[in-house]
Amino acid sequence: MARLASDLRLLRVSAGNPTLSRLQSESGVSRTVLSDAFLGRGLPSVRTLASIVQTCGGGPVDPWLERRDALTRLGADHRAPDATREFGGREGVIVATALGVGAVVAMVARGLFAVFGRRRRR
């Protein structure tokens, strides 16, 4: 599935890298759904995939849909684990943000200790 998402991103770039808003207005697919397809967050629906390919001028839609069908048969609807999937919705965003903030605080504290934490000898 990651390869399909990567190829969709390449297709988008080859089409001049249109914004999600532009793609939404031309395809009728929401920006969120488009973003999820480009990032590989789940397998895009037939409608979403066909709309992206047609809007970005990706040639015949059938080969893209065949790839999607093959992934479906393989049960390839696996996403990279992340906090929003683990906890779902708003709670996941809060957890992911807290983890990110905690990591930044730890790095800053370590840097400050490296600069100011050493005692000067007199």
XYZ file of N, CA and C in Angstrom:
366
model
N 0.818 -1.187 0.000
C 0.000 0.000 0.000
C 0.864 1.254 0.000
N 2.014 1.193 0.661
C 2.913 2.340 0.677
C 3.362 2.678 -0.739
N 3.577 1.646 -1.545
C 4.000 1.863 -2.933
C 2.886 2.546 -3.739
N 1.660 2.139 -3.523
C 0.534 2.771 -4.212
C 0.455 4.249 -3.839
N 0.591 4.550 -2.560
C 0.555 5.946 -2.107
C 1.710 6.738 -2.716
N 2.887 6.129 -2.757
C 4.051 6.782 -3.353
C 3.810 7.078 -4.832
N 3.246 6.119 -5.537
C 2.951 6.325 -6.954
C 1.882 7.395 -7.155
N 0.925 7.469 -6.246
C -0.079 8.534 -6.324
C 0.570 9.905 -6.123
N 1.530 9.979 -5.197
C 2.243 11.252 -4.984
C 3.037 11.639 -6.231
N 3.688 10.656 -6.861
C 4.430 10.927 -8.097
C 3.488 11.401 -9.204
N 2.330 10.782 -9.290
C 1.332 11.191 -10.273
C 0.903 12.636 -10.023
N 0.696 12.969 -8.771
C 0.302 14.334 -8.411
C 1.386 15.333 -8.813
N 2.644 15.002 -8.530
C 3.757 15.885 -8.896
C 3.833 16.038 -10.414
N 3.658 14.935 -11.134
C 3.722 14.999 -12.600
C 2.585 15.842 -13.183
N 1.533 16.023 -12.415
C 0.405 16.858 -12.846
C 0.586 18.313 -12.421
N 1.778 18.664 -11.944
C 2.044 20.036 -11.519
C 1.846 20.267 -10.041
N 1.722 19.197 -9.277
C 1.543 19.243 -7.826
C 0.377 20.151 -7.414
N -0.820 19.853 -7.932
C -1.978 20.677 -7.564
C -2.272 20.585 -6.069
N -2.803 21.655 -5.529
C -3.157 21.665 -4.108
C -4.310 20.701 -3.855
N -4.449 20.316 -2.600
C -5.576 19.455 -2.240
C -6.905 20.159 -2.500
N -6.934 21.462 -2.291
C -8.163 22.224 -2.557
C -8.536 22.161 -4.033
N -7.538 22.308 -4.885
C -7.805 22.234 -6.326
C -8.267 20.836 -6.716
N -7.577 19.827 -6.186
C -7.981 18.450 -6.479
C -9.403 18.185 -5.988
N -9.729 18.733 -4.817
C -11.077 18.560 -4.279
C -12.111 19.174 -5.218
N -11.849 20.388 -5.669
C -12.833 21.058 -6.528
C -12.973 20.362 -7.881
N -11.890 19.763 -8.375
C -11.951 19.101 -9.679
C -12.473 17.668 -9.597
N -12.264 17.012 -8.451
C -12.638 15.594 -8.350
C -13.910 15.353 -7.543
N -14.238 16.295 -6.658
C -15.384 16.092 -5.780
C -15.075 15.239 -4.563
N -13.794 14.915 -4.362
C -13.359 14.121 -3.206
C -12.802 15.086 -2.164
N -13.130 14.884 -0.896
C -12.700 15.817 0.154
C -11.182 15.843 0.292
N -10.673 16.975 0.770
C -9.229 17.121 0.977
C -8.701 16.085 1.952
N -9.459 15.786 2.995
C -9.022 14.799 3.986
C -8.849 13.431 3.349
N -9.811 13.022 2.553
C -9.739 11.717 1.890
C -8.579 11.699 0.896
N -8.398 12.790 0.157
C -7.274 12.882 -0.775
C -5.946 12.792 -0.034
N -5.830 13.537 1.050
C -4.606 13.513 1.847
C -4.312 12.110 2.357
N -5.329 11.440 2.865
C -5.154 10.069 3.354
C -4.650 9.151 2.247
N -5.167 9.319 1.043
C -4.733 8.482 -0.085
C -3.272 8.745 -0.421
N -2.868 10.012 -0.447
C -1.485 10.352 -0.780
C -0.508 9.929 0.313
N -0.980 9.868 1.554
C -0.116 9.480 2.673
C -0.157 7.985 2.969
N -1.016 7.259 2.276
C -1.102 5.818 2.499
C -1.830 5.439 3.762
N -2.708 6.293 4.214
C -3.503 6.005 5.419
C -4.736 5.200 5.022
N -4.539 3.943 4.845
C -5.636 3.089 4.411
C -5.704 3.019 2.898
N -6.407 2.046 2.422
C -6.561 1.830 0.990
C -7.646 2.765 0.465
N -7.330 3.576 -0.559
C -8.353 4.491 -1.072
C -9.504 3.719 -1.710
N -10.680 4.293 -1.642
C -11.843 3.666 -2.277
C -11.659 3.693 -3.792
N -12.464 2.896 -4.470
C -12.428 2.869 -5.936
C -12.697 4.272 -6.477
N -13.701 4.929 -5.929
C -14.054 6.283 -6.382
C -12.903 7.259 -6.171
N -12.290 7.210 -4.991
C -11.185 8.122 -4.689
C -10.019 7.883 -5.635
N -9.631 6.635 -5.791
C -8.493 6.308 -6.644
C -8.764 6.721 -8.089
N -9.937 6.381 -8.590
C -10.281 6.740 -9.970
C -10.299 8.256 -10.152
N -10.817 8.978 -9.174
C -10.879 10.440 -9.260
C -9.489 11.050 -9.288
N -8.588 10.547 -8.449
C -7.215 11.070 -8.426
C -6.540 10.821 -9.768
N -6.640 9.595 -10.260
C -5.980 9.238 -11.519
C -6.526 10.087 -12.665
N -7.833 10.245 -12.739
C -8.433 11.037 -13.814
C -8.071 12.510 -13.693
N -8.139 13.047 -12.484
C -7.858 14.464 -12.271
C -6.398 14.797 -12.550
N -5.498 13.873 -12.217
C -4.063 14.111 -12.411
C -3.561 13.617 -13.771
N -4.464 13.146 -14.619
C -4.060 12.709 -15.952
C -3.181 11.480 -15.944
N -3.533 10.515 -15.119
C -2.722 9.314 -14.957
C -2.987 8.220 -15.960
N -3.637 8.559 -17.060
C -3.897 7.544 -18.072
C -5.080 6.673 -17.701
N -5.105 5.457 -18.254
C -6.223 4.553 -17.977
C -6.346 4.252 -16.480
N -7.559 4.230 -16.003
C -7.823 4.004 -14.584
C -7.709 2.524 -14.222
N -8.040 1.649 -15.170
C -8.098 0.212 -14.876
C -6.833 -0.361 -14.236
N -5.618 -0.043 -14.731
C -4.428 -0.608 -14.070
C -4.303 -0.195 -12.597
N -4.707 1.026 -12.291
C -4.671 1.499 -10.908
C -5.673 0.728 -10.054
N -6.867 0.516 -10.613
C -7.895 -0.217 -9.874
C -7.505 -1.680 -9.692
N -6.805 -2.246 -10.675
C -6.326 -3.624 -10.537
C -5.310 -3.731 -9.402
N -4.438 -2.738 -9.292
C -3.481 -2.723 -8.169
C -4.218 -2.662 -6.841
N -5.238 -1.808 -6.787
C -6.029 -1.685 -5.560
C -6.705 -3.002 -5.227
N -7.284 -3.648 -6.236
C -7.949 -4.938 -6.018
C -6.966 -5.987 -5.507
N -5.753 -5.982 -6.056
C -4.733 -6.938 -5.608
C -4.389 -6.701 -4.142
N -4.282 -5.440 -3.758
C -4.004 -5.123 -2.355
C -5.156 -5.560 -1.461
N -6.367 -5.388 -1.944
C -7.536 -5.820 -1.177
C -7.503 -7.329 -0.963
N -7.171 -8.065 -2.020
C -7.101 -9.526 -1.902
C -6.013 -9.962 -0.926
N -4.929 -9.200 -0.877
C -3.832 -9.525 0.036
C -4.112 -9.059 1.458
N -5.188 -8.321 1.632
C -5.491 -7.792 2.965
C -4.485 -6.749 3.374
N -4.106 -5.896 2.437
C -3.022 -4.950 2.666
C -3.477 -3.640 3.264
N -4.608 -3.639 3.918
C -5.068 -2.396 4.528
C -4.388 -2.199 5.876
N -3.068 -2.288 5.865
C -2.288 -2.088 7.086
C -1.650 -0.720 7.012
N -1.768 0.027 8.071
C -1.168 1.347 8.132
C -0.040 1.325 9.146
N 0.819 2.313 9.003
C 1.878 2.448 9.991
C 1.238 2.782 11.329
N 1.698 2.163 12.401
C 1.103 2.463 13.700
C 1.375 3.907 14.104
N 0.381 4.543 14.628
C 0.574 5.878 15.159
C -0.427 6.092 16.283
N -0.222 7.155 17.011
C -1.049 7.377 18.195
C -2.509 7.610 17.842
N -2.787 8.236 16.700
C -4.179 8.501 16.368
C -4.922 7.213 16.063
N -4.257 6.207 15.511
C -4.910 4.919 15.293
C -5.044 4.166 16.599
N -4.003 4.215 17.410
C -3.993 3.471 18.664
C -5.128 3.927 19.574
N -5.288 5.236 19.710
C -6.272 5.774 20.633
C -7.507 6.311 19.929
N -7.388 6.624 18.665
C -8.526 7.080 17.887
C -8.856 8.543 18.081
N -9.215 9.180 17.005
C -9.738 10.536 16.999
C -8.967 11.556 17.797
N -9.704 12.350 18.538
C -9.131 13.469 19.283
C -8.136 13.004 20.345
N -8.452 11.900 21.015
C -7.542 11.397 22.045
C -6.180 11.072 21.443
N -6.186 10.497 20.243
C -4.929 10.156 19.577
C -4.110 11.383 19.234
N -4.788 12.436 18.801
C -4.088 13.679 18.491
C -3.467 14.247 19.755
N -4.199 14.201 20.857
C -3.679 14.705 22.131
C -2.465 13.891 22.567
N -2.553 12.571 22.470
C -1.430 11.713 22.860
C -0.227 11.976 21.968
N -0.437 12.053 20.657
C 0.671 12.295 19.734
C 1.324 13.645 20.016
N 0.512 14.665 20.291
C 1.044 15.987 20.605
C 1.834 15.954 21.906
N 1.298 15.288 22.914
C 1.994 15.195 24.201
C 3.333 14.486 24.047
N 3.365 13.426 23.264
C 4.624 12.712 23.039
C 5.634 13.598 22.325
N 5.163 14.348 21.339
C 6.053 15.247 20.615
C 6.591 16.351 21.505
N 5.721 16.958 22.294
C 6.143 18.022 23.213
C 7.124 17.469 24.239
N 6.846 16.287 24.759
C 7.756 15.671 25.729
C 9.136 15.438 25.146
N 9.196 14.999 23.900
C 10.489 14.767 23.252
C 11.251 16.074 23.079
N 10.554 17.135 22.688
C 11.203 18.433 22.514
C 11.712 18.954 23.850
N 10.909 18.856 24.895
C 11.327 19.309 26.225
C 12.573 18.554 26.675
N 12.605 17.252 26.453
C 13.769 16.453 26.849
C 15.016 16.897 26.096
N 14.882 17.180 24.797
C 16.042 17.614 24.015
C 16.534 18.982 24.469
N 15.607 19.896 24.732
C 15.993 21.231 25.191
C 16.672 21.136 26.551
N 16.113 20.348 27.462
C 16.708 20.192 28.790
C 18.114 19.619 28.684
N 18.291 18.650 27.830
C 19.620 18.048 27.665
C 20.608 19.078 27.116
N 20.160 19.885 26.146
C 21.021 20.916 25.589
C 21.384 21.974 26.615
N 20.405 22.386 27.422
C 20.681 23.378 28.463
C 21.644 22.830 29.498
N 21.481 21.568 29.861
C 22.395 20.966 30.820
C 23.803 20.907 30.244
N 23.914 20.593 28.966
C 25.235 20.509 28.340
C 25.929 21.866 28.349
N 25.160 22.938 28.185
C 25.748 24.275 28.143
C 25.953 24.846 29.539
N 24.947 24.749 30.391
C 24.991 25.419 31.686
C 25.183 24.479 32.870
N 25.090 23.219 32.667
C 25.117 22.271 33.773
C 26.498 21.962 34.318
N 27.497 22.290 33.584
C 28.855 22.008 34.060
C 29.293 23.084 35.040
N 29.893 22.650 36.085
C 30.373 23.610 37.087
C 31.724 24.147 36.659
N 31.888 25.403 36.877
C 33.171 26.028 36.554
C 34.114 25.877 37.725
N 35.334 25.567 37.416
C 36.347 25.472 38.479
C 36.941 26.846 38.720
N 37.158 27.141 39.985
C 37.728 28.454 40.335
C 39.124 28.324 40.802
